[in-house]
Coordinates of C-alpha atoms and ligand atoms in Angstrom, one line a residue:
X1 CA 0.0 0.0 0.0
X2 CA 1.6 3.4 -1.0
X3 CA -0.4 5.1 1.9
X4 CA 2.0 2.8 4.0
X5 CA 4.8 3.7 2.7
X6 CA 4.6 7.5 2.6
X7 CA 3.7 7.2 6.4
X8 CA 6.6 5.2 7.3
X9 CA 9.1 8.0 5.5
X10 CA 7.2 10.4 7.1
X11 CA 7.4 8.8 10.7
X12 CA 11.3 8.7 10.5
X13 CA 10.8 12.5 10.5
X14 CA 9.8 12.8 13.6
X15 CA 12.8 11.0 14.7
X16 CA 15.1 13.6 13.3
X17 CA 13.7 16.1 15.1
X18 CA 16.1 15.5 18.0
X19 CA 18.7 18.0 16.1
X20 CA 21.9 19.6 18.2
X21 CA 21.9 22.7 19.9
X22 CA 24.5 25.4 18.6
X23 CA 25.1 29.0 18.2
X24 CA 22.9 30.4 15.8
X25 CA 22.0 34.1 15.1
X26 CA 19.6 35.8 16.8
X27 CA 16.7 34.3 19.0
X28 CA 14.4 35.2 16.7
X29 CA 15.3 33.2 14.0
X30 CA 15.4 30.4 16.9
X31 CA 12.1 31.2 16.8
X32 CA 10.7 31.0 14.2
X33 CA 12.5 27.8 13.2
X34 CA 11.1 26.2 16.7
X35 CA 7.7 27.4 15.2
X36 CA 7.9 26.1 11.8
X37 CA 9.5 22.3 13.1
X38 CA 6.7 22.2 15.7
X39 CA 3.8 23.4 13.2
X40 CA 5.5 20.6 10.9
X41 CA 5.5 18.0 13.5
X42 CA 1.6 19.4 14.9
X43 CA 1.1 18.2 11.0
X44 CA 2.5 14.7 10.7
X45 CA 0.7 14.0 13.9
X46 CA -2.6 14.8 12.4
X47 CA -1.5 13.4 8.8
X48 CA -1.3 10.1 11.2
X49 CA -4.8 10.5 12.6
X50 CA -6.3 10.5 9.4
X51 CA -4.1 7.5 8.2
X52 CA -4.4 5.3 10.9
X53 CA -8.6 5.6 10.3
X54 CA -8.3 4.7 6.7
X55 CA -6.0 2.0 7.8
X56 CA -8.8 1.1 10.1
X57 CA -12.2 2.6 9.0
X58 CA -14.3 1.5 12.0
X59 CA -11.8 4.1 13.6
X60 CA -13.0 6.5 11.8
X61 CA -14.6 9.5 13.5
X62 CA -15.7 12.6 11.5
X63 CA -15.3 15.4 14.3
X64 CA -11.8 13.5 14.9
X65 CA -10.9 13.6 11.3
X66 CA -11.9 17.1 10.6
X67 CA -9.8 18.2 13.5
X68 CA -7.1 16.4 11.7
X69 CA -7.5 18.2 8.4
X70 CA -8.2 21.9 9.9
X71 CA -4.9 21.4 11.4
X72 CA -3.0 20.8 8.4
X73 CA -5.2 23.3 6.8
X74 CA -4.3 26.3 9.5
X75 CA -0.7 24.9 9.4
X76 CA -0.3 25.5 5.5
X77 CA -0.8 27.9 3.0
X78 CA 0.1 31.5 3.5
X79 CA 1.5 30.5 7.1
X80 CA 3.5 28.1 6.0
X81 CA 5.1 29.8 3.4
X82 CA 5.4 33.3 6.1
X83 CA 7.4 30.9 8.5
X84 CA 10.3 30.7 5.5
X85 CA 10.0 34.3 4.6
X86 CA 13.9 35.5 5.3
X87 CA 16.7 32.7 5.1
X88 CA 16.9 32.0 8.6
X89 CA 20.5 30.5 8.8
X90 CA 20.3 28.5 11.7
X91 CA 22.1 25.1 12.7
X92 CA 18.8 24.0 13.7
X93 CA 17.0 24.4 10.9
X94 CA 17.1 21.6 7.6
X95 CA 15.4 24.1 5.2
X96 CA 17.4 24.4 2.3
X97 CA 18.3 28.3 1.0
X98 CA 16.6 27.5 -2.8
X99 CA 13.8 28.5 -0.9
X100 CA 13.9 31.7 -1.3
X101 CA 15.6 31.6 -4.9
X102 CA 12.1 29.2 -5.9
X103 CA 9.4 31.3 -4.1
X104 CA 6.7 31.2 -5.9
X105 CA 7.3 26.8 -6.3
X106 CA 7.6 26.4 -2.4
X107 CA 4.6 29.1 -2.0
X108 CA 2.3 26.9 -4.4
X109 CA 3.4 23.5 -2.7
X110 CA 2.3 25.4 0.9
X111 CA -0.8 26.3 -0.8
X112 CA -1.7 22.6 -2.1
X113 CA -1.1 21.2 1.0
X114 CA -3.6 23.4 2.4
X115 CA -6.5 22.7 -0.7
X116 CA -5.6 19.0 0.2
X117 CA -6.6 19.8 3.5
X118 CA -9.7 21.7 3.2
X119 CA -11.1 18.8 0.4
X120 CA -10.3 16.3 3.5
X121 CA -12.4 19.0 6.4
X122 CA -15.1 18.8 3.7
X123 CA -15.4 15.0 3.7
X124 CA -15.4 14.5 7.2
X125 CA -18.1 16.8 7.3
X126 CA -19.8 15.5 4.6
X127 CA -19.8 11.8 6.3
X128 CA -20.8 12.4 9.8
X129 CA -21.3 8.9 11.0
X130 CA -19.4 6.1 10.0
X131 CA -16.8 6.1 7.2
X132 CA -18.7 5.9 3.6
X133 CA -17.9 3.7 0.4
X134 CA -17.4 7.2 -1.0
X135 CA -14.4 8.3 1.3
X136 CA -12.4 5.4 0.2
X137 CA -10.2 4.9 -3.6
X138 CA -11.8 2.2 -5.5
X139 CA -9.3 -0.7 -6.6
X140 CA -7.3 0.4 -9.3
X141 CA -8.2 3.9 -8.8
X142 CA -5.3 6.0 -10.8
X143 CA -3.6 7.7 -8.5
X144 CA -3.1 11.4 -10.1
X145 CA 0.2 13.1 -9.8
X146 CA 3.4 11.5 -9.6
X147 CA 6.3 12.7 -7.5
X148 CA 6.3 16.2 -9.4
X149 CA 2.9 16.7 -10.5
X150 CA 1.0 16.7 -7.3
X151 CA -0.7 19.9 -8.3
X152 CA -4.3 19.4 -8.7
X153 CA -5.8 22.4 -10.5
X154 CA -9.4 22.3 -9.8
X155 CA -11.2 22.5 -6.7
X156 CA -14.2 20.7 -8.3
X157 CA -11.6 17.9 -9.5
X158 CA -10.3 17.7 -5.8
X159 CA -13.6 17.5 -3.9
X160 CA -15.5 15.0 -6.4
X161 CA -12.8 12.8 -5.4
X162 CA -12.7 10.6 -2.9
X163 CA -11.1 11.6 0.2
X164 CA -8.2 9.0 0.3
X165 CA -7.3 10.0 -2.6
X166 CA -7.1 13.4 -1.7
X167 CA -5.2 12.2 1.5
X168 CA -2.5 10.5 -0.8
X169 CA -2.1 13.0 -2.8
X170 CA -1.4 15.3 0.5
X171 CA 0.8 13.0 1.0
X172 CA 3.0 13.2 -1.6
X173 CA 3.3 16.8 -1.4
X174 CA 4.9 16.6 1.5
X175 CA 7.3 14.7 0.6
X176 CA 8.1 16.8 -2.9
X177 CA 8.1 19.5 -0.6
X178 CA 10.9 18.0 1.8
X179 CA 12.5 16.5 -1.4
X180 CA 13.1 19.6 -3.2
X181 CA 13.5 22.0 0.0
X182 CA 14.5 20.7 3.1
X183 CA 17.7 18.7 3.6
X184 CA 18.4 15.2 3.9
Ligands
LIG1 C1 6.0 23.7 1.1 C2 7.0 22.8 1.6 C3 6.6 21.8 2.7 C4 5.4 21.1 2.8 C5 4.2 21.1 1.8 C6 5.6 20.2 3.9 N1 6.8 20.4 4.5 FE1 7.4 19.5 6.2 N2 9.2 20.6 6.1 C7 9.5 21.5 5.2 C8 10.8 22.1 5.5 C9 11.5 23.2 4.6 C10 11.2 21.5 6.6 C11 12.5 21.9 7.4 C12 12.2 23.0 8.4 C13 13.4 23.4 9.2 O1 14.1 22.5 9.8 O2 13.6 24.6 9.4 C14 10.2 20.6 7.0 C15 10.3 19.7 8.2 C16 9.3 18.8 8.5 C17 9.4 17.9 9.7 C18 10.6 17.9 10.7 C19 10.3 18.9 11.8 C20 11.4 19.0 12.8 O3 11.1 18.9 14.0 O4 12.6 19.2 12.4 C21 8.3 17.1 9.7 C22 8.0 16.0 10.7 C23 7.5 17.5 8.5 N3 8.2 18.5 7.9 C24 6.3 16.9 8.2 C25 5.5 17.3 7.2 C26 4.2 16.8 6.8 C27 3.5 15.6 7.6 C28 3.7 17.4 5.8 C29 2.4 17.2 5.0 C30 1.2 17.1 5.7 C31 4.7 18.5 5.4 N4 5.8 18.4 6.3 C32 4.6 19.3 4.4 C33 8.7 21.8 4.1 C34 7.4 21.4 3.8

């Protein structure tokens, strides 16, 4: 299962959170690199929620699940992108400097994370009780995208289709984000 898989790259994240302390610039950029890694980390544990109740549907609970995606959703999109606004050179941080040299890229990523996120609110909402036929990929669904064209364009596209697919998608822009952005 690819759903699997992302999660387990994703998991190992966490794990490198536990990054050395050194001298960096100023407090504030502390700062704001604190923010960003703990928003980040506020996300994976919510991209996990979600996972772990298509893993398991009869898990699955809608005010749980829209929690989930409202956090990913407050977590991305314009404040995303304003918590990489200045290079903040700091030994703490993995972001890579292209960030700012490929703006407008990283700025449409943070925005499709959050789209991802609202079509996922939407769902939940749209399914109060128990986790529908309708939330879940059929076998053999294609799987849009690939590992550089995550990007889907239209909001009508993104809420007709079912909500795991949405979530997989999400998925994988996180990691083309890390992959083009953040450091190994
Ligand atoms: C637009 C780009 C982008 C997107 C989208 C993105 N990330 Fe990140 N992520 C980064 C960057 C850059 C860093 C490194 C930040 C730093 O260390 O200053 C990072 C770091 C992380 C970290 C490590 C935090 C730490 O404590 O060091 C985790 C975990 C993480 N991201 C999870 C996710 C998850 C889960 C998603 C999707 C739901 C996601 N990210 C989406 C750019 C992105």
């Amino acid at each position: 299962m690819r759903q699997v898989n992302h999660w387990k790259r994703l998991g190992l994240l966490s794990l490198a959170g536990a990054v050395l302390t050194s001298a960096v610039s100023s407090t504030a950029t502390q700062d704001v690199v604190a923010v960003r890694q703990a928003d980040m980390k506020a996300m994976a544990a919510a991209a996990k929620t979600i996972s772990g109740m298509f893993k398991d549907q009869t898990s699955y609970k809608s005010a749980e699940f829209r929690l989930a995606a409202d956090t990913i959703r407050d977590k991305s999109g314009a404040v995303l992108s304003g918590h990489f606004a200045s290079e903040a050179a700091s030994a703490q941080s993995k972001a890579k400097p292209n960030i700012l040299e490929e703006r407008e890229r990283f700025d449409r990523m943070a925005n499709d994370l959050r789209d991802y996120a609202i079509a996922l609110g939407a769902a939940a909402e749209k399914n109060p009780g128990a986790m529908t036929a309708g939330m879940r990929m059929k076998p053999g669904e294609a799987m849009g995208g690939g590992p550089f064209g995550t990007h889907v364009s239209s909001e009508r596209v993104l809420s007709a289709m079912p909500a795991e697919h949405a979530f997989h998608l999400m998925l994988q822009a996180c990691t083309t984000c890390h992959a083009r952005f953040r450091m190994e």
